[in-house]
XYZ file of C-alpha atoms in Angstrom:
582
model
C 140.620 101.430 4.262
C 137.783 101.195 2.383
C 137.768 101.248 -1.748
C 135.811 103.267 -3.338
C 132.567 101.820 -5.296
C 134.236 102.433 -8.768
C 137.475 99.985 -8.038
C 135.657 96.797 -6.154
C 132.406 96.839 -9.028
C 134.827 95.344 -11.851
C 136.281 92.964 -9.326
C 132.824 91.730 -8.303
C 132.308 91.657 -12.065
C 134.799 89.334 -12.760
C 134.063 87.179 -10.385
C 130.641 86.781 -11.066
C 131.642 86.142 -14.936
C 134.272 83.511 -13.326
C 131.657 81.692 -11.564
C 128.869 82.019 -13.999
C 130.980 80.125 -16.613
C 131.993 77.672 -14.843
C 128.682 76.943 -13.366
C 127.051 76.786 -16.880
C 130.507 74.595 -18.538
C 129.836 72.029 -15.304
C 126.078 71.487 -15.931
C 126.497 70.920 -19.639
C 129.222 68.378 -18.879
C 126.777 66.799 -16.708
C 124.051 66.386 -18.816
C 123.881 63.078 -20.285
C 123.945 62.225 -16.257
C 121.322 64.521 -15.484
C 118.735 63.725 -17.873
C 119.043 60.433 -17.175
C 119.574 58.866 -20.477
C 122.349 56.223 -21.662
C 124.859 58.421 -23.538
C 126.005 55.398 -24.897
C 122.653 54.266 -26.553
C 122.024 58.212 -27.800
C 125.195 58.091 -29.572
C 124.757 55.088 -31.273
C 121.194 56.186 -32.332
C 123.360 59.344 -33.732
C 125.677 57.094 -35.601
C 123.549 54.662 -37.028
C 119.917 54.654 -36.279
C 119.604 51.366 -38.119
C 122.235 49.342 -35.721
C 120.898 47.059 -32.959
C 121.432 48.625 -29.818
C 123.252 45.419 -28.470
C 124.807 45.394 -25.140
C 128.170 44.716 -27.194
C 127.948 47.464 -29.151
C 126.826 49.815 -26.019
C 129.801 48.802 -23.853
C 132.207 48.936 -26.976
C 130.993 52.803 -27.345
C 131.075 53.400 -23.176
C 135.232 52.089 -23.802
C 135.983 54.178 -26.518
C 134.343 57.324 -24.949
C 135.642 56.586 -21.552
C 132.171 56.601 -20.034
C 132.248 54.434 -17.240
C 134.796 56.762 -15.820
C 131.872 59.259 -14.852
C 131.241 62.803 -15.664
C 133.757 64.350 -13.724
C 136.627 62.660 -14.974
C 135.361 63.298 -18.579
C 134.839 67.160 -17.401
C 138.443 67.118 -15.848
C 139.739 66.087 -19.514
C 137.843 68.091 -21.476
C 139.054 71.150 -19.727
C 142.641 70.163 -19.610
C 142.799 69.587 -23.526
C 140.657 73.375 -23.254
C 144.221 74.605 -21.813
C 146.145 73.221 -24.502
C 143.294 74.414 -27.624
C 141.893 71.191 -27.743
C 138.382 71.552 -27.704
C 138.063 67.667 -28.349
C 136.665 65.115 -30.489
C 132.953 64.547 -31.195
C 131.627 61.400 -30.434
C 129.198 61.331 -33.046
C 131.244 62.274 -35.747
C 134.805 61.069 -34.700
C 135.739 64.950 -36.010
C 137.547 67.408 -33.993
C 135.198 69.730 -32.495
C 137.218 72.899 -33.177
C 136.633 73.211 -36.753
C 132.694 72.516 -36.483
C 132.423 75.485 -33.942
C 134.362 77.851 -35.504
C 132.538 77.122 -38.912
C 128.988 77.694 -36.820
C 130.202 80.883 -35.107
C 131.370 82.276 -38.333
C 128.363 81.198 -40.243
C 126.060 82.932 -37.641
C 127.819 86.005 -36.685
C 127.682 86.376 -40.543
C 123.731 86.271 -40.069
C 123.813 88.246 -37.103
C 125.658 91.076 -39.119
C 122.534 90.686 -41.605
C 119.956 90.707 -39.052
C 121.354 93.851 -37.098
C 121.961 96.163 -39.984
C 117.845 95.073 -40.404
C 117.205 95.744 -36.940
C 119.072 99.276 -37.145
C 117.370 100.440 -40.411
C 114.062 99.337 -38.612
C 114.917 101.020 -35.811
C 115.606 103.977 -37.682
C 112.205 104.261 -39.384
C 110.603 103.854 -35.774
C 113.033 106.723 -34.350
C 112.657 109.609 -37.201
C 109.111 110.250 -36.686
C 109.883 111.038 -33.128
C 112.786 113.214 -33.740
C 110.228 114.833 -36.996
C 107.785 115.698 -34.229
C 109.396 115.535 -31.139
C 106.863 114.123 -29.597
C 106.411 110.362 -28.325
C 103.372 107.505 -30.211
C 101.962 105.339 -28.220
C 104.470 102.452 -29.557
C 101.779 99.969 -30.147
C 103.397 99.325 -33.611
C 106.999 99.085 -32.514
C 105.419 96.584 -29.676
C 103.524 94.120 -32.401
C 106.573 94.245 -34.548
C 108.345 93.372 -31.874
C 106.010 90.102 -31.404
C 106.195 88.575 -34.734
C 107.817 85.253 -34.315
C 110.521 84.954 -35.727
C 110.119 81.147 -37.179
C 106.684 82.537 -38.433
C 108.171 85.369 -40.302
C 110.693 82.879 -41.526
C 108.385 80.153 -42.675
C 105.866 82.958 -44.152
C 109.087 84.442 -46.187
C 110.521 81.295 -47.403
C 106.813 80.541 -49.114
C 106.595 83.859 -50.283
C 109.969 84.876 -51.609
C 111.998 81.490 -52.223
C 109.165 79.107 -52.908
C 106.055 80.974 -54.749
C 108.174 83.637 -56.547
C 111.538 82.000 -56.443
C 113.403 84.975 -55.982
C 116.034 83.535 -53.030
C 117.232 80.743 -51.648
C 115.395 78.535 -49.364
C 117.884 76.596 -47.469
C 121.808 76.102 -47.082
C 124.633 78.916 -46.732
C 125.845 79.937 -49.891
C 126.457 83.594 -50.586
C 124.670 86.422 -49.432
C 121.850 85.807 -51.090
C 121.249 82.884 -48.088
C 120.919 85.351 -45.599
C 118.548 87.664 -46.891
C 115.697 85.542 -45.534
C 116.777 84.699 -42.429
C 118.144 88.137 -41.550
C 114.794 89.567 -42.586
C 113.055 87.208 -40.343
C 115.487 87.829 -37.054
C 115.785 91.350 -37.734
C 112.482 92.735 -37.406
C 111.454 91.605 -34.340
C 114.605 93.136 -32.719
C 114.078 96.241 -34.578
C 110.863 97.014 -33.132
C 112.246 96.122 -30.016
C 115.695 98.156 -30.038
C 113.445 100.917 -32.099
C 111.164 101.426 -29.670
C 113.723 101.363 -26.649
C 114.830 104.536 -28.582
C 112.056 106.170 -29.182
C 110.958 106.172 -25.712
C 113.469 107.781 -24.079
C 114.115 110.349 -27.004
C 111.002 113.020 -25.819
C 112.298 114.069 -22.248
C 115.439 115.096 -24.115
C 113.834 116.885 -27.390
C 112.222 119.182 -23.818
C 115.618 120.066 -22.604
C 116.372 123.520 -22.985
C 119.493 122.860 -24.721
C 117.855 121.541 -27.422
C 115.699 125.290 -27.835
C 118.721 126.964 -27.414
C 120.254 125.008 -30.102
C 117.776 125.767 -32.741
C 117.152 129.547 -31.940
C 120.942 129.740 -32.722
C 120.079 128.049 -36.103
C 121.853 124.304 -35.578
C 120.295 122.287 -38.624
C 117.922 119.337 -37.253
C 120.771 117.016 -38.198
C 122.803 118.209 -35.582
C 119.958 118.489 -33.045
C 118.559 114.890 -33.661
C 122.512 113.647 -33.858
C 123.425 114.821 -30.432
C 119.413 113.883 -28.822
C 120.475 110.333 -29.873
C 124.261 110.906 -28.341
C 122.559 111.336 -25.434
C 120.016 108.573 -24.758
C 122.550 105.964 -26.060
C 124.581 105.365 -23.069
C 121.628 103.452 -20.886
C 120.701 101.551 -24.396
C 124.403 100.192 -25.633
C 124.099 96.944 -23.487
C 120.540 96.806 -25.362
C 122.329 96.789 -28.316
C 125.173 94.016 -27.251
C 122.574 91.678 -26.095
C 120.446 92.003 -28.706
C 123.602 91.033 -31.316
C 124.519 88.159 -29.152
C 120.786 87.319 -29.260
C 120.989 86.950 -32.846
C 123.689 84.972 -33.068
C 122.868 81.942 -30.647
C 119.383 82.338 -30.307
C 118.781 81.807 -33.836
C 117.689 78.217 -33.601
C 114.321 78.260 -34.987
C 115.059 80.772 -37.814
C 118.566 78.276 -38.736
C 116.570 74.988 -38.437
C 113.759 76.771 -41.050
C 116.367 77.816 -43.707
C 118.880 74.807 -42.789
C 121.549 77.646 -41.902
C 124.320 75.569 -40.400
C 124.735 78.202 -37.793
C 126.335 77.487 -34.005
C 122.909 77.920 -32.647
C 121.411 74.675 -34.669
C 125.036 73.532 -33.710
C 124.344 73.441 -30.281
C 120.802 71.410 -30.332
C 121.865 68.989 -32.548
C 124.681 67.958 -30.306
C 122.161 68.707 -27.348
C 120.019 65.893 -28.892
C 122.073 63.509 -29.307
C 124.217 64.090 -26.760
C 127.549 64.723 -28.260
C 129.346 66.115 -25.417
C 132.383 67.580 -26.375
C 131.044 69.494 -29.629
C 128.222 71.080 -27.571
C 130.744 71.994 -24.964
C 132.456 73.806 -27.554
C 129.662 75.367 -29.123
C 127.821 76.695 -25.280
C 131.566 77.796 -25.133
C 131.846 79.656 -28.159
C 128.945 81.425 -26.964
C 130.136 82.248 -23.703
C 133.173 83.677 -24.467
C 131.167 85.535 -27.571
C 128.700 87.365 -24.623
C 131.792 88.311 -23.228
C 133.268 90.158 -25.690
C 130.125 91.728 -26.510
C 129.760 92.627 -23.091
C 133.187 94.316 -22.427
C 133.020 96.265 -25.542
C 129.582 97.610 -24.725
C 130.415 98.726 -21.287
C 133.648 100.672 -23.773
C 131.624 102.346 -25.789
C 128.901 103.588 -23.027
C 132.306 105.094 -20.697
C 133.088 106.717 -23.814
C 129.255 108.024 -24.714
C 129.447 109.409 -21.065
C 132.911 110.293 -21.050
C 134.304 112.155 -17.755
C 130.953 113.049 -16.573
C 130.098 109.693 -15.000
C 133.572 109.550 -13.013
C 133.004 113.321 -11.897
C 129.494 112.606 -10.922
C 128.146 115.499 -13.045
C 126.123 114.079 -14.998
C 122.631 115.696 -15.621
C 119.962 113.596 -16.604
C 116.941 114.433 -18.600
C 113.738 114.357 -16.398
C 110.682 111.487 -17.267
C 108.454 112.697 -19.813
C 105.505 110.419 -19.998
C 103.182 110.233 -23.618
C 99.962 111.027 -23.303
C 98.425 108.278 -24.847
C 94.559 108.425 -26.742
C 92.336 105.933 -24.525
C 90.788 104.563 -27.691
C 94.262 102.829 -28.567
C 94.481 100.667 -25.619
C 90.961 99.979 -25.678
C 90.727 98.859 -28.648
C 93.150 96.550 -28.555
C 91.545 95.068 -25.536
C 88.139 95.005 -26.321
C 89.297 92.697 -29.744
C 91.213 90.563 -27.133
C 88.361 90.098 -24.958
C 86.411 89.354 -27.615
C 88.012 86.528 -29.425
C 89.234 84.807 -25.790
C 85.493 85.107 -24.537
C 84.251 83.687 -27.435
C 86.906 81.138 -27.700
C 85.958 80.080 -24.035
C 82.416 79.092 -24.783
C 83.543 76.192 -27.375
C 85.296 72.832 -27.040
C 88.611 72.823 -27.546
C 90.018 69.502 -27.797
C 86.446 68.482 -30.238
C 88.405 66.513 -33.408
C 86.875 66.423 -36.646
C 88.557 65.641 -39.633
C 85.945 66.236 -41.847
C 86.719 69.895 -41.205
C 90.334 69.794 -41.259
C 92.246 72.797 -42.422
C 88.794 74.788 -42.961
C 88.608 78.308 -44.017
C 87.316 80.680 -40.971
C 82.844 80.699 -41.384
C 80.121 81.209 -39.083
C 80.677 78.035 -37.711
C 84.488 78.217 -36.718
C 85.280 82.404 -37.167
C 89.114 81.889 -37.141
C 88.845 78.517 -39.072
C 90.367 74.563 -37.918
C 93.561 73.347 -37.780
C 95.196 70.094 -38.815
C 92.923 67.906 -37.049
C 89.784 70.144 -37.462
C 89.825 71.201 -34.269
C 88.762 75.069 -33.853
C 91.157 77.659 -33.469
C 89.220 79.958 -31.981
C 88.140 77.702 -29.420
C 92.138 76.553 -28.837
C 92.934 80.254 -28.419
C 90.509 81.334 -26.216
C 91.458 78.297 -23.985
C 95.051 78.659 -24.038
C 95.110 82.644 -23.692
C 95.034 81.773 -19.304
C 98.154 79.329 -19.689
C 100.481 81.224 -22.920
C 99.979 85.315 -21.086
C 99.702 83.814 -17.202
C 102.397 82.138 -17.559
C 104.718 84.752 -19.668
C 103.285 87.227 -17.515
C 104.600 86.039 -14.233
C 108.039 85.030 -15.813
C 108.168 88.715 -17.323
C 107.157 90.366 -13.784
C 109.746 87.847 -11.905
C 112.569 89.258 -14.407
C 111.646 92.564 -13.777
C 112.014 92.230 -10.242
C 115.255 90.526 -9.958
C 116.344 93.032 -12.352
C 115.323 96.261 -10.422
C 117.264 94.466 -7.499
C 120.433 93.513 -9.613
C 120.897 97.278 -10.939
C 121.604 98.275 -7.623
C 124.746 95.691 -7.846
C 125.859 96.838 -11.370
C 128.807 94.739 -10.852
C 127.369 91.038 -10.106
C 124.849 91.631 -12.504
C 127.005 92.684 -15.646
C 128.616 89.204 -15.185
C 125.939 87.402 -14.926
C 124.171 89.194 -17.187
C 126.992 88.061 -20.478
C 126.698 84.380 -19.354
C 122.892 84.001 -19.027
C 122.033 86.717 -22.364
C 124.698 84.223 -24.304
C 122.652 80.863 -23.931
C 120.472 79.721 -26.593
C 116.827 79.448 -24.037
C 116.531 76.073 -25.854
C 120.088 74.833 -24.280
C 118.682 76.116 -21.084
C 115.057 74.184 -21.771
C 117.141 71.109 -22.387
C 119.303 71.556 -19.375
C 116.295 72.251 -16.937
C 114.269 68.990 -18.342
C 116.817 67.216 -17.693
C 116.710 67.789 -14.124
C 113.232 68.476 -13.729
C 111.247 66.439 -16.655
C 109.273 68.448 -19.153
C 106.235 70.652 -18.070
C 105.139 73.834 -18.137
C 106.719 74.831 -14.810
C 110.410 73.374 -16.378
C 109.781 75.701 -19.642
C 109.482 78.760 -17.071
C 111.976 78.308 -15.145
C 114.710 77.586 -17.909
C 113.060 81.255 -19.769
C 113.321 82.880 -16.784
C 117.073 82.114 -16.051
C 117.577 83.873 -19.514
C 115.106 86.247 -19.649
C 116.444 88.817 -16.844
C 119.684 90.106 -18.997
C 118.443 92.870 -20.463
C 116.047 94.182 -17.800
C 119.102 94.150 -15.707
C 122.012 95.638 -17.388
C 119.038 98.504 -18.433
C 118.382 98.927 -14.777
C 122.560 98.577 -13.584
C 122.841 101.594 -16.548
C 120.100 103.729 -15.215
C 121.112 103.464 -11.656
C 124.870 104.465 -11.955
C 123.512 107.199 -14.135
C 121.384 108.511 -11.653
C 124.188 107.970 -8.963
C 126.375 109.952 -10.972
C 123.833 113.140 -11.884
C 124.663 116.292 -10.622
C 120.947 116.408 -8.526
C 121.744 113.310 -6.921
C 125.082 114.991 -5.281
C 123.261 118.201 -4.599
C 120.311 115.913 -2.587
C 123.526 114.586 -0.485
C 125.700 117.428 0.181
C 121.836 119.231 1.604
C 122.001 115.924 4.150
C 119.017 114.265 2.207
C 118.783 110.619 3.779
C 119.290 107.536 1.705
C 115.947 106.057 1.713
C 114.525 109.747 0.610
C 116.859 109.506 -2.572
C 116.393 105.895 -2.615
C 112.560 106.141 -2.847
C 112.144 109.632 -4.545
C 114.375 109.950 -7.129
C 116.536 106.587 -7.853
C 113.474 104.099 -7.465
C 111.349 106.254 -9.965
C 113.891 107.303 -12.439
C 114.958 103.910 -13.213
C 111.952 101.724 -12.825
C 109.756 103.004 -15.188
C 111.599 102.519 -18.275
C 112.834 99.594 -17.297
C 109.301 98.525 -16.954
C 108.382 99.291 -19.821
C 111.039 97.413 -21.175
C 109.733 94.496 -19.803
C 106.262 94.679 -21.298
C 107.730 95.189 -24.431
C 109.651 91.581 -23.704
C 106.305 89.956 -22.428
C 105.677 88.633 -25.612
C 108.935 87.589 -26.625
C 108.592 85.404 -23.101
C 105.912 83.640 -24.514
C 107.408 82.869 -27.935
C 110.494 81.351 -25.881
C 108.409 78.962 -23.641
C 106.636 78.224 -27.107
C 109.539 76.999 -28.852
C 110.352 74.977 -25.854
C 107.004 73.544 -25.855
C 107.589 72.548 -30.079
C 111.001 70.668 -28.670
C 108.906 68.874 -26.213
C 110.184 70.472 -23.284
C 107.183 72.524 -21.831
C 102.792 72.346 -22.453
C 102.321 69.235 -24.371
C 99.762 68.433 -26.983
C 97.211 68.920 -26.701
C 97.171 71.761 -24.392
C 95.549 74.553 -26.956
C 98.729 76.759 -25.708
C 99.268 79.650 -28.184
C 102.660 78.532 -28.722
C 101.928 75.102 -29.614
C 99.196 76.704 -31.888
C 101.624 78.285 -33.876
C 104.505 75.462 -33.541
C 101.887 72.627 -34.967
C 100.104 75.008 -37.709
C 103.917 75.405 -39.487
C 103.301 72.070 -41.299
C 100.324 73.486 -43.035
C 100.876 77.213 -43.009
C 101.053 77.181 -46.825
C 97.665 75.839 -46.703
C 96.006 76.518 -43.726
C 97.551 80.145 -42.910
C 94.469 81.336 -40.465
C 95.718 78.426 -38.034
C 99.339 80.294 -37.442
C 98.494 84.218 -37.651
C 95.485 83.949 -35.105
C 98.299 83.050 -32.393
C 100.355 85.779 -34.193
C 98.014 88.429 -34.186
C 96.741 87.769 -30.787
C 100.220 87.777 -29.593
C 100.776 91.230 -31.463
C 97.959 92.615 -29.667
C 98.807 91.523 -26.003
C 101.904 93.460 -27.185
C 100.597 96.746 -28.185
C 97.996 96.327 -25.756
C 100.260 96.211 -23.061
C 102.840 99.095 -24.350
C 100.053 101.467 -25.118
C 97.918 100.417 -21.585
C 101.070 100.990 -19.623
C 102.076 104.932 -21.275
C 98.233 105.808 -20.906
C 98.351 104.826 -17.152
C 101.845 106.797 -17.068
C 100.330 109.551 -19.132
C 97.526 110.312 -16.811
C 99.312 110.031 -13.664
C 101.041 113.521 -14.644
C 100.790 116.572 -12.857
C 97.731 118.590 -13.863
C 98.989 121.537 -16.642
C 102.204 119.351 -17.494
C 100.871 116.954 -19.596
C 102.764 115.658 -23.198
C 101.411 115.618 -25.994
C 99.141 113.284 -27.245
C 100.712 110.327 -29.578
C 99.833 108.189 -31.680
């Protein structure tokens, strides 16, 4: 007899988080074999970078770590001392491991506490306008705060507030103080991002008619706005999970900045010099952290839905597309065009150091960098590579996730492993197989990047499954492909879309940071990321070089958020438009 849906999804879930893991635990076992390099000579550069790398000394560090065993026996040990609690001893260090991680993790869910009571209080200023008005804006803001990098805004803050005014910290952990930086810097970009989520599904349920019955019976607009957000929460909580466990691991660039001894920085300095057994524990750590996070998510959504979902009366609130004022859109785009056509018609690789570090002038509008090259030249040459590139990783995720949200179960599993890793553990992982490039650096941000899209999709889709219309559309004889095509397919895959565009930048910043580690473009491709990663040195000095990548970055992002609700906008019906936002 066959099971229902409900009872084989968790098992399929649980499988999929079985094999995940293990596939992820295997490959970081493996890769001082993968990449190629002598763990034996990367350890003893660890331990003493002043020590002849003698053959004596090389096979005296291959006995003591039981290298010429080979990987599998080492993985084999490792994971029976994982049975017993024994995550092992580093080989750098001669430590045990399980101190170090737990220090990390507590260090950085510490920060990631910080950075998401930012992230909520910016989402909160992006959300009450809507439910003031109750009417959507075209979310180019939300979008551009949700493209400031993150090791910008840190580097920018630590100048500002810890070195020029000398009001907090600069580096280390030591009281809360430490953290106020740092959170700052991680929590606005995921505020715009989880703000905007928010805001863009709040409109079609301000237009319900419960909500006009509510306040012709008097309910105060605390109650109203209170129960508008009950009900868009549910598709939005695994936002919310994955954007915590975001924080916490992905926080490598921020942590390196402010010298945060977090699990994230952790992780890549046992990555680099190949200490096995402590970045075991640490990818671990965060494995079993995207777990938790995941399981308690998919708790609190059941409960958000409550009984509805199981009875399959659910009734969702219909799209409700912004009408959004052409002028935003095309403004952004015609500043785009501008500086990248502009850019195009100069040399970007011409050096001259007589210029280095000059101010923006007739002669180079958006200034030189560090070898007085121009920038406006580098970022009109690099715009093809830094959006082609993010673009096609950004429309691959949202196709695999459109896919995976019809298998709610495989992809919730998957979905906690992948969201968990730190993309530069991935970067390292992939290089190792594949060398460093451009095409290495997309394919490690695409294995991470799909997470969200997905588990927004999987939400959506049992949803939808679940609504009341949906069964009605059935029990009339309505065929599959109809609902399919009709109703599921269009409900789900605009938001999620959306979603995605709003991520396209992030994309970018993620192969840029794998570029800075040497792992994708290499200098001196004038990629934007690479703009901003070699313009940190000097950004004190020089601060044009870093916020022309920023800003152009921030406009791709509003750009695309505000192109994509216009195109929405004026697909409506005739005489059902929204109003107009701005």
């Amino acid at each position: 007899m066959r099971l229902p849906a409900r009872r084989l999804w968790p098992g399929a879930a649980g499988a999929t988080r079985s094999l995940s893991l293990l596939a992820v635990v295997a490959a970081v076992g493996l890769l001082p074999w993968l990449s190629g390099r002598d763990p034996a000579l990367s350890v003893l550069r660890a331990r003493s970078a002043e020590q002849e790398p003698t053959r004596e000394a090389l096979d005296a560090i291959r006995r003591d770590l039981g290298l010429d065993a080979g990987p599998l026996s080492l993985l084999g040990r490792w994971a029976a001392g994982l049975v017993r609690g024994d995550l092992g001893i580093s080989w750098v260090s001669g430590t045990d491991v399980g101190p170090s991680v737990l220090a990390g993790l507590q260090v950085s869910l510490a920060l990631m506490g910080a950075a998401f009571g930012v992230a909520v209080l910016l989402g909160v200023a992006l959300v009450a306008p809507v439910l003031v008005r109750g009417r959507a804006s075209a979310g180019a803001g939300a979008a551009m705060l949700a493209a400031v990098p993150e090791f910008l805004l840190a580097t920018v803050g630590l100048l500002v507030c810890g070195v020029w005014l000398g009001l907090l910290p600069t580096s280390g952990w030591d009281g809360p103080s430490s953290m106020v930086l740092p959170a700052v810097a991680l929590g606005v970009p995921a505020g715009g991002l989880l703000g905007r989520l928010v805001a863009d599904a709040l409109p079609a349920v301000l237009e319900e008619r419960w909500v006009e019955l509510w306040r012709g019976a008097g309910v105060s607009r605390a109650r109203v706005s209170a129960a508008a957000l009950r009900r868009v929460l549910p598709p939005l909580v695994p936002q919310f999970g994955m954007a915590a466990v975001g924080l916490t691991g992905g926080a490598v660039a921020v942590e390196t900045v402010f010298a945060v001894p977090g699990i994230g920085r952790t992780a890549l300095g046992a990555a680099k010099s190949q200490d096995l057994p402590l970045l075991q524990g640490a990818v671990l750590a965060l494995l079993l952290l995207g777990l938790v996070t995941g399981a308690l998510s998919a708790l609190v959504r059941r409960r958000l839905l409550g009984p509805a979902l199981r009875d399959a009366s659910l009734s969702l609130p219909p799209p409700l597309p912004v009408r959004v004022h052409p002028a935003i859109p095309l403004t952004l785009a015609a500043l785009l065009a501008t500086a990248i056509g502009w850019g195009l018609l100069r040399d970007p690789y011409a050096v001259n150091t007589a210029v280095r570090l000059a101010p923006p002038s007739w002669a180079h509008p958006l200034g030189t960098d560090g070898l007085g090259r121009d920038v406006l030249a580098r970022l009109g040459h690099g715009a093809a590579s830094t959006v082609g590139t993010a673009a096609a990783v950004c429309l691959l995720s949202l196709v695999l996730s459109l896919a995976l949200g019809f298998l709610p179960g495989i992809a919730a599993g998957a979905a906690d492993i992948a969201n968990a890793l730190p993309p530069v553990i991935v970067g390292i992982l992939v290089a190792a197989v594949a060398g460093p490039g451009t095409g290495g650096a997309a394919f490690a941000v695409a294995l991470i990047s799909w997470p969200p899209l997905a588990a927004h999709a999987a939400a959506l889709v049992q949803e939808v499954r679940a609504s009341g219309f949906l069964t009605a559309q059935r029990a009339i004889g309505a065929p599959p492909s109809w609902i399919l095509t009709r109703h599921v397919l269009p409900t789900v895959a605009a938001p999620v879309a959306r979603h995605a565009l709003l991520r396209l930048p992030g994309i970018a910043l993620a192969l840029a940071s794998l570029g800075f580690l040497g792992l994708g473009a290499q200098p001196p491709a004038p990629e934007w990321g690479l703009l901003l990663d070699e313009s940190r040195a000097y950004v004190e000095r020089a601060p044009w070089a870093a916020l022309s990548p920023a800003i152009a970055l921030a406009l791709l992002a509003g750009l695309a958020v505000s192109g994509a609700a216009y195109a929405q906008g004026g697909a409506r019906t005739p005489g059902k438009e929204a109003p107009v936002g701005v």
